[in-house]
Amino acid sequence: MNIHEKYMHRCIQLAANGLGTTYPNPLVGCVIVLDDHIIGEGWHYAAGQPHAEVNAINNAKSAGFTEAQFSKATLYVSLEPCSHHGKTPPCADLVIASGFKTVIIGTLDPHHKVAGNGVKKLQDARITTTVGILSGSCNALNKRFFTFHKQQRPYIILKWAETADSFIAPIHKNEQKPVWITNEYSRQHVHKTRAQEHAILVGAGTAIVDNPSLDVRSWSGMNPKRYVVANRDLPQSLKLIQGNNPAIILEEQSPKSIVSKLFEHGIQSVIIEGGSKTIQAFIDSGLWDEAHIYTGKSVLFKEGVAAPKLAGRFELSNSTAFKKDLLNVYKKA
């Protein structure tokens, strides 16, 4: 790892702190380096709040560094500085006004209001600008933001739990609640994942039979926006319907239509959590990016609702054990 990669890696680490809180904005981290020492760093916390570059510059100033010193420093940022007025002023303008002469950027911003204009502003101000340091990692960091703006759809994560004999649910249930296949550690990890994603979606059958909350009660973070695909009226007693922020109902549609509607709603990522029919429809349509499959190794149903089956080209990304449970994460190739 060379010196530029070292500091860009730190930018990526910082940016990841905003996962789940920056929507609709991207994850961005920034460090300021002088004489091979970091003198300021920051990341974007949430939409409407200062961007990473602002926080890094303020961090350096609070430590006593001045704009005269910035002219000898290098500013590293994981994503191209914005060049337009939104809820905050353009970061490219701030970088120029702060006196920086060298800027290292991880990757370009695909948003049509930026898309190279931030780099152009810096170069027009005669700032030495380098783009493409750890670009693969910087792109992966913002896979949700990039998918939304480049492919005009949310990043799609399929999630289900299955027994050791590949069933997702029993045939018959005595109560209107989930039949747990996995342990409390796996379920807490599910809530952590929910806190990182923009939305969560289930079919009407799952909403009625399991009566889920689809929240992050076992983790700290923001609840995802909740959606139910239904072509019928849902019981008003459902947890997804009650409260001040009820789930949004989408009429029964194809996965392609659902994805288009989510894009219209500005959703950058979605977890498809059930049931088996809904998940399989997304698999069969080829509309998915990741599949998170939790297996309760000690649970057998012998008969029940069969778990979805992945199809097409995919690869195992990583595996994690939660005691006797196993989480396999697959990525569509």
Backbone as numpy.savetxt, mean C-alpha at the origin, in Angstrom:
# Nx Ny Nz CAx CAy CAz Cx Cy Cz
27.14 -2.05 -2.01 26.29 -0.85 -2.01 27.18 0.39 -2.01
27.05 1.24 -3.05 27.86 2.44 -3.12 27.25 3.54 -2.24
27.91 4.69 -2.22 27.51 5.75 -1.29 26.11 6.28 -1.61
25.78 6.42 -2.90 24.45 6.91 -3.27 23.37 5.89 -2.88
23.66 4.61 -3.09 22.70 3.57 -2.72 22.49 3.51 -1.21
23.55 3.75 -0.48 23.46 3.75 0.99 22.44 4.78 1.47
22.52 5.97 0.96 21.62 7.03 1.43 20.23 6.90 0.81
20.14 6.35 -0.40 18.80 6.12 -0.96 18.09 5.01 -0.18
18.85 4.03 0.27 18.25 2.97 1.10 17.65 3.57 2.37
18.33 4.56 2.93 17.80 5.23 4.12 16.52 5.99 3.77
16.48 6.60 2.59 15.25 7.28 2.16 14.08 6.30 2.09
14.33 5.11 1.57 13.29 4.10 1.45 12.82 3.65 2.84
13.76 3.47 3.74 13.40 3.10 5.13 12.48 4.15 5.74
12.83 5.40 5.57 12.03 6.49 6.13 10.64 6.54 5.49
10.61 6.40 4.17 9.33 6.50 3.45 8.35 5.44 3.92
8.84 4.25 4.22 7.96 3.14 4.61 7.21 3.43 5.90
7.67 4.40 6.68 6.95 4.77 7.91 5.56 5.32 7.61
5.35 5.80 6.39 4.06 6.39 6.03 3.07 5.40 5.43
3.43 4.12 5.37 2.56 3.13 4.75 1.20 3.08 5.45
0.15 3.33 4.68 -1.20 3.29 5.22 -1.76 4.63 5.63
-0.92 5.68 5.67 -1.40 6.99 6.14 -1.28 8.10 5.10
-0.61 7.83 3.96 -0.36 8.93 3.02 -1.37 9.01 1.87
-2.27 8.02 1.73 -3.22 8.04 0.60 -3.93 9.38 0.52
-4.07 9.98 -0.68 -3.72 9.44 -1.99 -2.29 9.73 -2.43
-1.49 10.26 -1.53 -0.12 10.62 -1.88 0.80 9.40 -1.81
1.95 9.47 -2.47 2.91 8.37 -2.43 3.74 8.38 -1.15
4.48 7.31 -0.95 5.43 7.21 0.15 6.75 7.84 -0.30
7.27 8.76 0.50 8.50 9.45 0.12 9.38 9.66 1.35
10.67 9.39 1.18 11.65 9.66 2.23 12.77 10.52 1.67
13.40 11.31 2.54 14.43 12.25 2.10 15.52 12.37 3.17
16.77 12.42 2.73 17.88 12.69 3.64 18.79 13.76 3.02
19.41 14.53 3.88 20.37 15.56 3.46 21.73 15.17 4.01
22.72 15.09 3.12 24.04 14.59 3.49 25.10 15.67 3.27
25.92 15.89 4.28 27.03 16.85 4.21 28.28 16.18 4.76
29.33 16.14 3.96 30.59 15.51 4.37 30.36 14.08 4.86
29.55 13.35 4.12 29.26 11.94 4.39 28.58 11.72 5.74
27.82 12.71 6.19 27.01 12.58 7.40 25.60 13.08 7.11
24.62 12.37 7.62 23.23 12.83 7.47 22.99 13.96 8.45
22.60 15.13 7.91 22.35 16.28 8.77 20.85 16.59 8.90
20.05 15.90 8.10 18.60 16.10 8.18 17.90 14.97 7.46
16.75 14.57 7.97 15.98 13.53 7.30 14.50 13.68 7.63
13.66 13.11 6.77 12.23 13.21 6.99 11.46 12.35 6.01
10.18 12.17 6.28 9.31 11.43 5.38 7.94 12.08 5.38
7.15 11.72 4.40 5.79 12.26 4.29 4.88 11.45 5.20
4.19 12.15 6.12 3.34 11.47 7.10 1.93 11.21 6.57
1.33 12.23 6.01 -0.07 12.11 5.59 -0.41 13.21 4.59
-1.44 12.97 3.77 -1.87 13.96 2.80 -2.26 15.26 3.50
-1.82 16.39 2.93 -2.10 17.69 3.53 -1.02 18.14 4.49
-0.16 17.22 4.92 0.96 17.56 5.80 2.22 17.76 4.98
3.27 18.36 5.56 4.49 18.63 4.80 5.07 17.39 4.14
5.65 17.59 2.96 6.27 16.49 2.23 7.63 16.15 2.82
8.22 15.06 2.35 9.48 14.56 2.91 10.59 15.59 2.84
10.69 16.29 1.69 11.75 17.28 1.53 11.62 18.40 2.56
10.40 18.84 2.80 10.16 19.90 3.79 10.60 19.45 5.17
10.21 18.22 5.53 10.55 17.71 6.86 12.06 17.52 7.03
12.73 17.08 5.97 14.18 16.89 6.05 14.91 18.24 6.19
14.47 19.22 5.40 15.09 20.55 5.48 14.86 21.17 6.85
13.63 21.07 7.35 13.33 21.61 8.68 14.11 20.89 9.77
14.29 19.57 9.59 15.06 18.78 10.54 16.52 19.25 10.59
17.08 19.52 9.41 18.46 20.01 9.35 18.58 21.41 9.95
17.60 22.26 9.66 17.64 23.63 10.21 17.51 23.62 11.73
16.68 22.71 12.25 16.50 22.63 13.70 17.78 22.16 14.39
18.65 21.49 13.62 19.93 21.05 14.17 21.01 22.11 13.99
20.64 23.27 13.42 21.57 24.40 13.32 22.23 24.57 11.98
21.85 23.76 10.98 22.46 23.90 9.66 21.75 24.98 8.86
22.51 25.67 8.02 21.98 26.82 7.28 21.95 26.55 5.78
21.28 27.45 5.06 21.20 27.30 3.60 22.57 27.46 2.96
23.46 28.17 3.61 24.83 28.28 3.09 25.50 26.91 3.07
25.18 26.10 4.08 25.73 24.74 4.14 24.99 23.81 3.18
23.72 24.09 2.92 22.96 23.26 1.98 23.59 23.28 0.59
24.22 24.40 0.23 24.82 24.51 -1.10 25.97 23.51 -1.28
26.52 23.04 -0.17 27.61 22.05 -0.22 27.11 20.64 0.09
25.83 20.53 0.39 25.25 19.24 0.76 24.57 18.59 -0.43
24.21 17.33 -0.25 23.46 16.58 -1.28 22.12 16.18 -0.69
21.07 16.44 -1.44 19.72 16.04 -1.02 19.34 14.76 -1.77
19.00 13.74 -1.01 18.53 12.46 -1.57 17.04 12.34 -1.31
16.30 11.90 -2.32 14.86 11.72 -2.14 14.41 10.52 -2.99
13.55 9.70 -2.43 13.17 8.45 -3.08 12.27 8.64 -4.30
11.56 9.76 -4.38 10.66 10.04 -5.50 10.86 11.48 -5.95
10.76 11.70 -7.23 10.91 13.02 -7.83 10.13 14.09 -7.06
10.78 15.20 -6.69 10.07 16.28 -5.99 8.90 16.81 -6.82
7.79 17.09 -6.16 6.61 17.57 -6.88 6.87 18.97 -7.44
6.17 19.27 -8.52 6.40 20.54 -9.22 5.14 21.38 -9.35
4.06 20.95 -8.66 2.78 21.64 -8.80 2.23 22.02 -7.42
1.33 22.96 -7.41 0.66 23.36 -6.19 -0.52 22.42 -5.92
-0.49 21.75 -4.79 -1.62 20.93 -4.35 -2.08 21.48 -3.01
-2.12 20.61 -2.01 -2.42 21.07 -0.66 -1.20 21.75 -0.04
-0.03 21.51 -0.65 1.22 22.14 -0.21 1.95 22.69 -1.43
2.88 23.64 -1.24 3.62 24.21 -2.38 4.56 23.17 -3.00
5.06 23.44 -4.21 5.95 22.50 -4.89 7.27 22.30 -4.14
7.64 21.04 -3.93 8.90 20.75 -3.23 10.10 21.12 -4.09
9.96 21.02 -5.41 11.07 21.39 -6.28 11.45 22.85 -6.06
10.45 23.71 -5.90 10.72 25.13 -5.65 11.46 25.33 -4.33
11.06 24.57 -3.30 11.71 24.68 -1.99 13.17 24.23 -2.08
13.42 23.13 -2.78 14.79 22.62 -2.91 15.67 23.67 -3.61
15.12 24.31 -4.63 15.87 25.35 -5.34 16.13 26.55 -4.43
15.08 27.00 -3.74 15.21 28.18 -2.87 16.14 27.92 -1.69
16.27 26.67 -1.29 17.12 26.33 -0.13 18.59 26.27 -0.47
18.92 26.37 -1.77 20.31 26.50 -2.15 21.04 25.21 -2.51
20.33 24.10 -2.61 21.00 22.84 -2.95 21.55 22.89 -4.37
22.72 22.30 -4.56 23.35 22.24 -5.88 23.40 20.82 -6.43
23.13 19.83 -5.56 23.16 18.43 -5.98 21.96 17.69 -5.39
21.21 17.01 -6.27 20.03 16.26 -5.82 20.08 14.86 -6.47
19.87 13.85 -5.66 19.85 12.45 -6.11 18.43 11.92 -5.91
17.83 11.40 -6.99 16.43 10.97 -6.97 16.34 9.47 -7.27
15.50 8.79 -6.51 15.34 7.35 -6.71 14.63 7.02 -8.01
13.47 7.63 -8.23 12.69 7.33 -9.42 11.76 8.50 -9.75
11.27 8.55 -10.97 10.37 9.61 -11.40 8.96 9.38 -10.89
8.23 10.45 -10.71 6.83 10.40 -10.27 5.93 10.21 -11.50
5.09 9.15 -11.53 4.25 8.92 -12.70 3.01 9.81 -12.77
2.72 10.56 -11.69 1.54 11.42 -11.69 1.67 12.43 -12.83
0.57 12.63 -13.57 0.63 13.48 -14.77 1.00 14.93 -14.44
0.80 15.36 -13.18 1.15 16.73 -12.83 2.64 16.89 -12.50
3.34 15.77 -12.40 4.78 15.81 -12.11 5.52 15.22 -13.32
5.63 13.89 -13.37 6.14 13.16 -14.55 7.32 13.83 -15.24
8.37 14.11 -14.50 9.58 14.70 -15.08 9.67 16.20 -14.92
8.57 16.86 -14.61 8.60 18.32 -14.48 9.39 18.78 -13.26
9.38 17.95 -12.21 10.17 18.30 -11.02 11.64 18.27 -11.34
12.08 17.25 -12.05 13.49 17.16 -12.45 13.85 18.32 -13.38
12.97 18.64 -14.30 13.23 19.75 -15.23 13.42 21.07 -14.47
12.57 21.29 -13.46 12.72 22.52 -12.67 14.09 22.58 -12.01
14.53 21.47 -11.45 15.84 21.43 -10.78 16.96 21.67 -11.78
16.87 21.03 -12.92 17.92 21.18 -13.93 17.94 22.58 -14.52
16.75 23.17 -14.70 16.69 24.55 -15.19 17.32 25.52 -14.21
17.32 25.14 -12.92 17.95 25.97 -11.89 19.43 25.63 -11.73
19.95 24.83 -12.67 21.36 24.44 -12.70 21.76 23.61 -11.47
20.85 22.80 -11.02 21.14 21.84 -9.95 21.54 20.52 -10.62
22.68 19.97 -10.20 23.11 18.67 -10.71 22.15 17.61 -10.20
21.47 16.94 -11.13 20.40 16.01 -10.77 20.67 14.63 -11.34
20.62 13.63 -10.48 20.80 12.23 -10.89 19.53 11.47 -10.56
19.03 10.70 -11.52 17.80 9.93 -11.34 18.07 8.44 -11.57
17.50 7.58 -10.73 17.59 6.14 -10.97 18.43 5.38 -9.98
18.66 5.94 -8.81 19.41 5.23 -7.77 18.45 4.32 -7.00
18.71 3.01 -7.02 17.82 2.00 -6.42 16.39 2.18 -6.94
16.27 2.43 -8.24 14.95 2.70 -8.81 13.99 1.53 -8.64
14.51 0.30 -8.74 13.64 -0.86 -8.56 13.02 -0.91 -7.19
13.82 -0.64 -6.17 13.31 -0.63 -4.79 12.37 0.55 -4.57
12.69 1.69 -5.17 11.83 2.86 -5.03 10.49 2.64 -5.72
10.50 1.97 -6.87 9.25 1.65 -7.56 8.41 0.67 -6.75
9.09 -0.35 -6.18 8.38 -1.35 -5.37 7.77 -0.72 -4.13
8.46 0.24 -3.56 7.94 0.95 -2.39 6.59 1.57 -2.69
6.44 2.12 -3.88 5.19 2.79 -4.26 4.42 1.99 -5.31
4.40 0.66 -5.14 3.69 -0.20 -6.09 2.21 0.17 -6.18
1.62 0.61 -5.10 0.20 0.99 -5.11 0.00 2.26 -5.93
0.78 3.28 -5.62 0.70 4.57 -6.30 1.01 4.43 -7.79
2.04 3.64 -8.11 2.44 3.46 -9.51 1.39 2.68 -10.28
0.84 1.62 -9.69 -0.19 0.83 -10.36 -1.41 1.70 -10.65
-1.80 2.51 -9.67 -2.97 3.38 -9.82 -2.78 4.35 -10.99
-1.62 5.00 -11.05 -1.41 6.04 -12.06 -0.99 5.49 -13.43
-0.32 4.35 -13.45 0.14 3.80 -14.72 -0.88 2.85 -15.35
-1.56 2.05 -14.50 -2.48 1.06 -15.03 -3.95 1.43 -14.83
-4.19 2.56 -14.20 -5.56 3.05 -14.00 -6.41 2.04 -13.22
-5.82 1.49 -12.18 -6.54 0.56 -11.31 -5.81 0.48 -9.98
-6.48 -0.04 -8.94 -5.79 -0.24 -7.66 -4.86 -1.45 -7.71
-3.90 -1.48 -6.82 -3.06 -2.66 -6.60 -3.93 -3.67 -5.87
-4.00 -4.91 -6.37 -4.98 -5.88 -5.89 -4.30 -7.02 -5.12
-4.71 -7.18 -3.87 -4.20 -8.25 -3.00 -5.34 -9.21 -2.69
-5.16 -10.46 -3.03 -6.13 -11.50 -2.66 -5.70 -12.08 -1.31
-6.67 -12.32 -0.43 -6.32 -12.87 0.87 -7.35 -13.90 1.29
-6.87 -15.06 1.72 -7.78 -16.02 2.34 -7.02 -16.93 3.29
-7.76 -17.60 4.16 -7.21 -18.61 5.07 -7.81 -19.95 4.68
-6.98 -20.98 4.64 -7.47 -22.30 4.30 -6.94 -23.34 5.28
-7.67 -24.42 5.39 -7.26 -25.51 6.27 -6.13 -26.30 5.63
-5.58 -27.22 6.40 -4.50 -28.07 5.88 -4.99 -28.93 4.73
-6.31 -29.20 4.67 -6.87 -29.97 3.56 -7.60 -29.08 2.54
-7.23 -27.80 2.52 -7.61 -26.85 1.45 -9.09 -26.48 1.40
-9.67 -26.23 2.57 -11.03 -25.70 2.63 -10.99 -24.31 3.25
-11.89 -23.45 2.75 -11.93 -22.08 3.24 -13.01 -21.87 4.30
-13.99 -22.77 4.32 -15.10 -22.67 5.28 -15.81 -24.01 5.35
-16.50 -24.27 6.48 -17.30 -25.51 6.56 -18.57 -25.37 5.72
-19.19 -26.48 5.43 -20.43 -26.45 4.65 -21.56 -25.84 5.46
-21.64 -26.21 6.74 -22.71 -25.73 7.60 -22.14 -24.96 8.79
-22.84 -23.88 9.18 -22.44 -23.07 10.33 -23.63 -22.87 11.25
-23.34 -22.83 12.55 -24.41 -22.64 13.53 -24.55 -21.19 13.95
-23.51 -20.37 13.70 -23.54 -18.98 14.13 -23.12 -18.07 12.98
-23.61 -16.81 13.03 -23.27 -15.82 12.01 -21.97 -15.12 12.40
-20.88 -15.84 12.26 -19.56 -15.29 12.55 -18.53 -16.19 11.89
-17.29 -15.71 11.73 -16.27 -16.53 11.08 -15.96 -17.80 11.88
-15.61 -18.85 11.17 -15.05 -20.05 11.78 -13.54 -19.93 11.62
-12.84 -19.72 12.73 -11.42 -19.40 12.64 -10.60 -20.61 12.22
-9.81 -20.43 11.18 -8.91 -21.46 10.69 -7.50 -21.22 11.21
-7.17 -19.95 11.40 -5.82 -19.57 11.83 -5.82 -19.07 13.27
-4.62 -18.94 13.84 -4.49 -18.53 15.23 -4.48 -17.00 15.38
-4.38 -16.56 16.62 -4.48 -15.12 16.91 -3.33 -14.33 16.31
-2.17 -14.95 16.13 -1.02 -14.24 15.57 -1.23 -13.99 14.07
-1.75 -14.98 13.38 -2.08 -14.79 11.97 -3.15 -13.72 11.81
-4.15 -13.75 12.68 -5.24 -12.79 12.57 -4.76 -11.37 12.86
-3.82 -11.24 13.78 -3.26 -9.91 14.05 -2.48 -9.42 12.83
-1.78 -10.33 12.16 -1.03 -9.94 10.97 -1.97 -9.49 9.85
-3.14 -10.13 9.76 -4.15 -9.71 8.79 -4.56 -8.27 9.06
-4.72 -7.91 10.33 -5.13 -6.56 10.69 -4.01 -5.56 10.38
-2.77 -5.99 10.55 -1.64 -5.13 10.17 -1.69 -4.84 8.67
-1.95 -5.88 7.87 -2.04 -5.71 6.42 -3.19 -4.79 6.06
-4.33 -4.94 6.73 -5.47 -4.05 6.46 -5.10 -2.60 6.71
-4.31 -2.35 7.75 -3.93 -0.98 8.10 -3.03 -0.36 7.04
-2.42 -1.19 6.21 -1.50 -0.68 5.19 -2.18 -0.41 3.85
-3.37 -0.97 3.66 -4.02 -0.87 2.37 -5.18 0.12 2.39
-5.55 0.60 1.21 -6.51 1.67 1.07 -7.95 1.20 1.27
-8.25 -0.04 0.81 -9.62 -0.53 0.87 -9.64 -2.04 1.03
-10.82 -2.55 1.38 -11.03 -3.99 1.52 -12.40 -4.31 0.95
-12.53 -5.47 0.30 -13.76 -5.81 -0.39 -14.13 -7.27 -0.16
-15.43 -7.52 0.07 -15.95 -8.89 0.18 -17.24 -8.99 -0.63
-17.64 -10.22 -0.90 -18.91 -10.46 -1.55 -20.05 -10.45 -0.55
-21.28 -10.42 -1.04 -22.45 -10.38 -0.17 -22.55 -11.62 0.71
-22.19 -12.78 0.14 -22.27 -14.02 0.91 -21.41 -13.98 2.15
-20.18 -13.52 2.00 -19.28 -13.40 3.15 -19.81 -12.39 4.16
-20.32 -11.26 3.66 -20.86 -10.23 4.55 -21.99 -10.78 5.40
-22.85 -11.60 4.81 -24.02 -12.11 5.53 -23.66 -13.30 6.43
-22.93 -14.26 5.90 -22.64 -15.49 6.65 -21.65 -15.26 7.78
-20.60 -14.45 7.52 -19.57 -14.23 8.54 -19.80 -12.98 9.38
-20.58 -12.01 8.84 -20.83 -10.74 9.52 -19.53 -10.11 10.04
-18.55 -9.90 9.16 -17.25 -9.35 9.59 -17.29 -7.85 9.80
-16.31 -7.35 10.55 -16.14 -5.91 10.73 -15.16 -5.33 9.71
-14.17 -6.15 9.30 -13.15 -5.73 8.33 -12.40 -4.48 8.79
-12.06 -4.46 10.07 -11.33 -3.31 10.62 -9.94 -3.73 11.09
-9.28 -2.84 11.84 -7.91 -3.11 12.31 -7.86 -3.14 13.83
-8.89 -3.70 14.45 -9.01 -3.66 15.90 -7.84 -4.31 16.64
-7.09 -5.21 15.98 -5.95 -5.86 16.64 -4.62 -5.25 16.22
-4.70 -4.06 15.62 -3.47 -3.38 15.19 -3.70 -1.88 15.29
-2.63 -1.12 15.31 -2.74 0.34 15.34 -2.67 0.88 13.92
-3.67 1.65 13.54 -3.67 2.21 12.20 -5.05 2.61 11.76
-5.16 3.05 10.51 -6.44 3.49 9.96 -7.20 2.31 9.38
-8.50 2.28 9.60 -9.33 1.26 8.98 -9.39 1.49 7.47
-9.31 0.43 6.67 -9.46 0.61 5.23 -10.90 0.96 4.87
-11.08 1.57 3.72 -12.44 1.79 3.23 -13.04 0.43 2.89
-14.31 0.23 3.24 -14.91 -1.10 3.11 -15.93 -1.13 1.98
-15.87 -2.21 1.20 -16.78 -2.39 0.06 -17.40 -3.78 0.13
-18.67 -3.86 -0.29 -19.36 -5.14 -0.42 -19.95 -5.21 -1.83
-19.68 -6.32 -2.52 -20.28 -6.54 -3.84 -21.59 -7.29 -3.63
-22.71 -6.69 -4.00 -24.02 -7.30 -3.73 -25.03 -6.88 -4.78
-25.92 -7.80 -5.13 -27.03 -7.48 -6.03 -28.36 -7.66 -5.31
-28.30 -7.54 -4.00 -29.50 -7.69 -3.16 -29.36 -6.78 -1.96
-30.47 -6.53 -1.29 -30.44 -5.73 -0.08 -29.75 -6.52 1.04
-28.92 -5.85 1.78 -28.22 -6.50 2.89 -28.92 -6.20 4.20
-28.94 -7.15 5.14 -29.56 -6.92 6.44 -28.94 -5.70 7.14
-29.76 -4.84 7.66 -29.27 -3.63 8.32 -28.55 -3.93 9.63
-28.65 -5.17 10.09 -27.99 -5.57 11.34 -26.51 -5.89 11.14
-26.06 -5.98 9.89 -24.66 -6.34 9.62 -23.71 -5.27 10.16
-22.57 -5.72 10.66 -21.56 -4.80 11.19 -21.05 -3.85 10.10
-21.01 -4.34 8.86 -20.53 -3.51 7.76 -21.51 -2.39 7.40
-22.76 -2.54 7.82 -23.79 -1.56 7.49 -23.99 -0.57 8.63
-23.77 -1.02 9.84 -24.01 -0.18 11.01 -22.91 0.87 11.18
-23.18 1.87 12.02 -22.19 2.88 12.36 -22.24 4.09 11.45
-21.33 5.01 11.71 -21.29 6.28 10.98 -20.57 6.17 9.63
-19.87 5.07 9.43 -19.10 4.92 8.20 -19.39 3.57 7.57
-20.61 3.36 7.09 -20.99 2.06 6.55 -20.23 1.72 5.26
-20.13 0.44 4.98 -19.46 -0.02 3.77 -20.19 0.50 2.53
-19.44 0.68 1.47 -20.01 1.09 0.19 -20.45 -0.16 -0.56
-21.67 -0.15 -1.06 -22.21 -1.30 -1.76 -22.01 -1.12 -3.27
-21.40 -2.12 -3.89 -21.24 -2.13 -5.34 -22.16 -3.22 -5.89
-22.98 -2.87 -6.85 -23.85 -3.87 -7.44 -23.02 -4.98 -8.09
-23.57 -6.19 -8.07 -22.85 -7.35 -8.60 -22.34 -7.06 -10.01
-21.03 -7.18 -10.17 -20.39 -6.86 -11.43 -19.24 -7.81 -11.68
-18.64 -7.71 -12.86 -17.43 -8.48 -13.15 -16.25 -7.86 -12.42
-15.18 -8.63 -12.20 -13.98 -8.05 -11.57 -13.49 -6.80 -12.29
-13.53 -6.80 -13.62 -13.07 -5.63 -14.38 -13.92 -4.41 -14.05
-15.23 -4.58 -13.94 -16.11 -3.46 -13.61 -15.88 -2.98 -12.18
-15.66 -3.93 -11.28 -15.39 -3.58 -9.88 -14.12 -2.75 -9.78
-13.08 -3.21 -10.47 -11.80 -2.52 -10.45 -11.93 -1.11 -11.03
-12.71 -0.97 -12.10 -12.93 0.35 -12.70 -13.65 1.28 -11.73
-14.62 0.74 -11.01 -15.35 1.54 -10.03 -14.44 1.97 -8.88
-13.59 1.07 -8.42 -12.66 1.41 -7.35 -11.69 2.51 -7.81
-11.26 2.43 -9.07 -10.38 3.46 -9.60 -11.10 4.81 -9.61
-12.37 4.81 -10.02 -13.16 6.05 -10.02 -13.25 6.63 -8.61
-13.26 5.76 -7.61 -13.33 6.21 -6.21 -11.96 6.63 -5.66
-10.92 6.51 -6.50 -9.59 6.93 -6.07 -8.87 5.92 -5.20
-9.31 4.66 -5.24 -8.71 3.63 -4.40 -7.40 3.13 -5.03
-6.31 3.22 -4.28 -5.00 2.84 -4.81 -4.63 1.39 -4.52
-5.23 0.79 -3.50 -4.97 -0.62 -3.23 -6.20 -1.22 -2.57
-6.43 -2.51 -2.82 -7.60 -3.17 -2.25 -7.25 -4.61 -1.90
-7.77 -5.06 -0.77 -7.67 -6.46 -0.36 -9.00 -7.13 -0.71
-8.95 -8.17 -1.53 -10.15 -8.96 -1.81 -10.15 -10.09 -0.80
-11.04 -10.02 0.19 -10.99 -10.96 1.33 -12.02 -12.07 1.27
-12.87 -12.09 0.31 -13.82 -13.20 0.28 -15.10 -12.84 -0.41
-15.88 -13.91 -0.61 -15.55 -15.30 -0.31 -14.83 -15.95 -1.47
-14.86 -17.28 -1.43 -14.13 -18.07 -2.41 -14.55 -17.74 -3.84
-15.85 -17.55 -4.08 -16.35 -17.25 -5.42 -15.81 -15.91 -5.92
-15.82 -14.90 -5.06 -15.34 -13.58 -5.44 -13.85 -13.61 -5.73
-13.09 -14.25 -4.85 -11.65 -14.34 -5.05 -11.31 -15.09 -6.33
-12.00 -16.22 -6.55 -11.71 -17.01 -7.75 -12.03 -16.24 -9.02
-13.05 -15.40 -8.97 -13.39 -14.59 -10.14 -12.25 -13.64 -10.49
-11.61 -13.07 -9.49 -10.47 -12.18 -9.75 -9.29 -12.98 -10.29
-9.06 -14.17 -9.74 -7.98 -15.02 -10.24 -8.21 -15.37 -11.71
-9.42 -15.82 -12.00 -9.74 -16.25 -13.37 -9.66 -15.09 -14.37
-9.93 -13.89 -13.90 -9.85 -12.72 -14.78 -8.43 -12.20 -14.94
-7.51 -12.72 -14.12 -6.13 -12.25 -14.17 -5.92 -10.92 -13.49
-6.93 -10.43 -12.75 -6.84 -9.14 -12.08 -6.40 -9.32 -10.63
-5.10 -9.50 -10.44 -4.53 -9.55 -9.10 -3.03 -9.32 -9.19
-2.45 -8.86 -8.09 -1.02 -8.60 -8.03 -0.33 -9.47 -7.00
-0.98 -9.66 -5.85 -0.44 -10.51 -4.80 -1.55 -11.40 -4.25
-1.16 -12.57 -3.73 -2.09 -13.44 -3.01 -1.47 -13.80 -1.68
-2.19 -13.50 -0.60 -1.74 -13.82 0.75 -2.57 -15.01 1.24
-1.95 -16.17 1.32 -2.66 -17.39 1.67 -2.17 -17.88 3.04
-3.06 -17.82 4.02 -2.77 -18.31 5.36 -3.27 -19.75 5.48
-2.43 -20.64 5.93 -2.82 -22.04 6.10 -2.75 -22.44 7.57
-3.89 -22.87 8.09 -3.93 -23.40 9.45 -3.50 -24.86 9.41
-2.22 -25.11 9.65 -1.66 -26.44 9.47 -2.28 -27.50 10.38
-2.84 -27.06 11.50 -3.39 -28.02 12.46 -4.90 -28.17 12.33
-5.51 -27.54 11.31 -6.96 -27.55 11.15 -7.37 -28.38 9.93
-8.29 -29.30 10.14 -8.84 -30.13 9.06 -10.36 -30.04 9.10
-10.99 -29.81 7.95 -12.46 -29.81 7.87 -13.00 -31.12 7.26
-12.15 -31.77 6.44 -12.52 -33.00 5.73 -13.55 -32.75 4.61
-14.44 -31.81 4.81 -15.34 -31.37 3.76 -15.69 -29.91 4.02
-16.10 -29.21 2.96 -16.42 -27.80 3.14 -16.37 -27.05 1.82
-16.23 -25.73 1.92 -16.10 -24.87 0.74 -14.64 -24.87 0.31
-14.39 -25.29 -0.91 -13.01 -25.39 -1.39 -12.34 -24.03 -1.47
-11.07 -23.98 -1.11 -10.29 -22.75 -1.20 -10.06 -22.38 -2.66
-9.89 -21.10 -2.96 -9.57 -20.68 -4.33 -8.26 -21.33 -4.79
-8.08 -21.39 -6.10 -6.86 -21.96 -6.69 -6.21 -20.93 -7.60
-4.96 -20.60 -7.32 -4.24 -19.66 -8.17 -4.04 -20.26 -9.56
-4.05 -19.41 -10.56 -3.87 -19.85 -11.94 -2.98 -18.86 -12.67
-2.46 -19.27 -13.81 -1.59 -18.40 -14.56 -0.17 -18.46 -14.03
0.61 -17.46 -14.36 2.01 -17.41 -13.93 2.14 -16.62 -12.63
2.73 -17.25 -11.63 2.95 -16.58 -10.35 4.16 -17.22 -9.68
4.67 -16.54 -8.67 5.84 -17.05 -7.96 5.71 -16.76 -6.47
6.31 -17.63 -5.67 6.32 -17.44 -4.23 7.27 -16.31 -3.87
6.75 -15.29 -3.19 7.56 -14.14 -2.81 8.23 -14.36 -1.45
7.45 -14.79 -0.47 8.01 -15.09 0.85 7.04 -15.93 1.67
7.58 -16.55 2.70 6.79 -17.37 3.61 7.09 -16.95 5.04
6.05 -16.92 5.87 6.20 -16.55 7.28 5.38 -17.52 8.13
6.00 -18.01 9.20 5.29 -18.91 10.12 4.77 -18.14 11.32
3.53 -18.39 11.68 2.94 -17.84 12.90 2.56 -19.05 13.76
3.57 -19.53 14.51 3.46 -20.80 15.23 3.11 -21.91 14.23
1.95 -22.54 14.36 1.61 -23.65 13.47 0.97 -23.19 12.16
0.74 -21.92 12.01 0.19 -21.38 10.78 1.31 -21.00 9.82
0.98 -20.98 8.54 1.95 -20.57 7.53 1.31 -19.57 6.58
1.99 -18.45 6.36 1.56 -17.46 5.37 2.49 -17.54 4.17
1.94 -17.84 3.02 2.66 -17.78 1.75 2.15 -16.57 0.96
3.07 -15.74 0.52 2.74 -14.59 -0.31 3.22 -14.86 -1.72
2.28 -14.85 -2.66 2.60 -15.07 -4.06 2.45 -13.78 -4.84
3.28 -13.59 -5.84 3.16 -12.44 -6.73 2.89 -12.91 -8.14
1.99 -12.22 -8.80 1.67 -12.56 -10.18 2.86 -12.23 -11.06
3.28 -13.19 -11.87 4.45 -12.99 -12.73 4.06 -12.29 -14.02
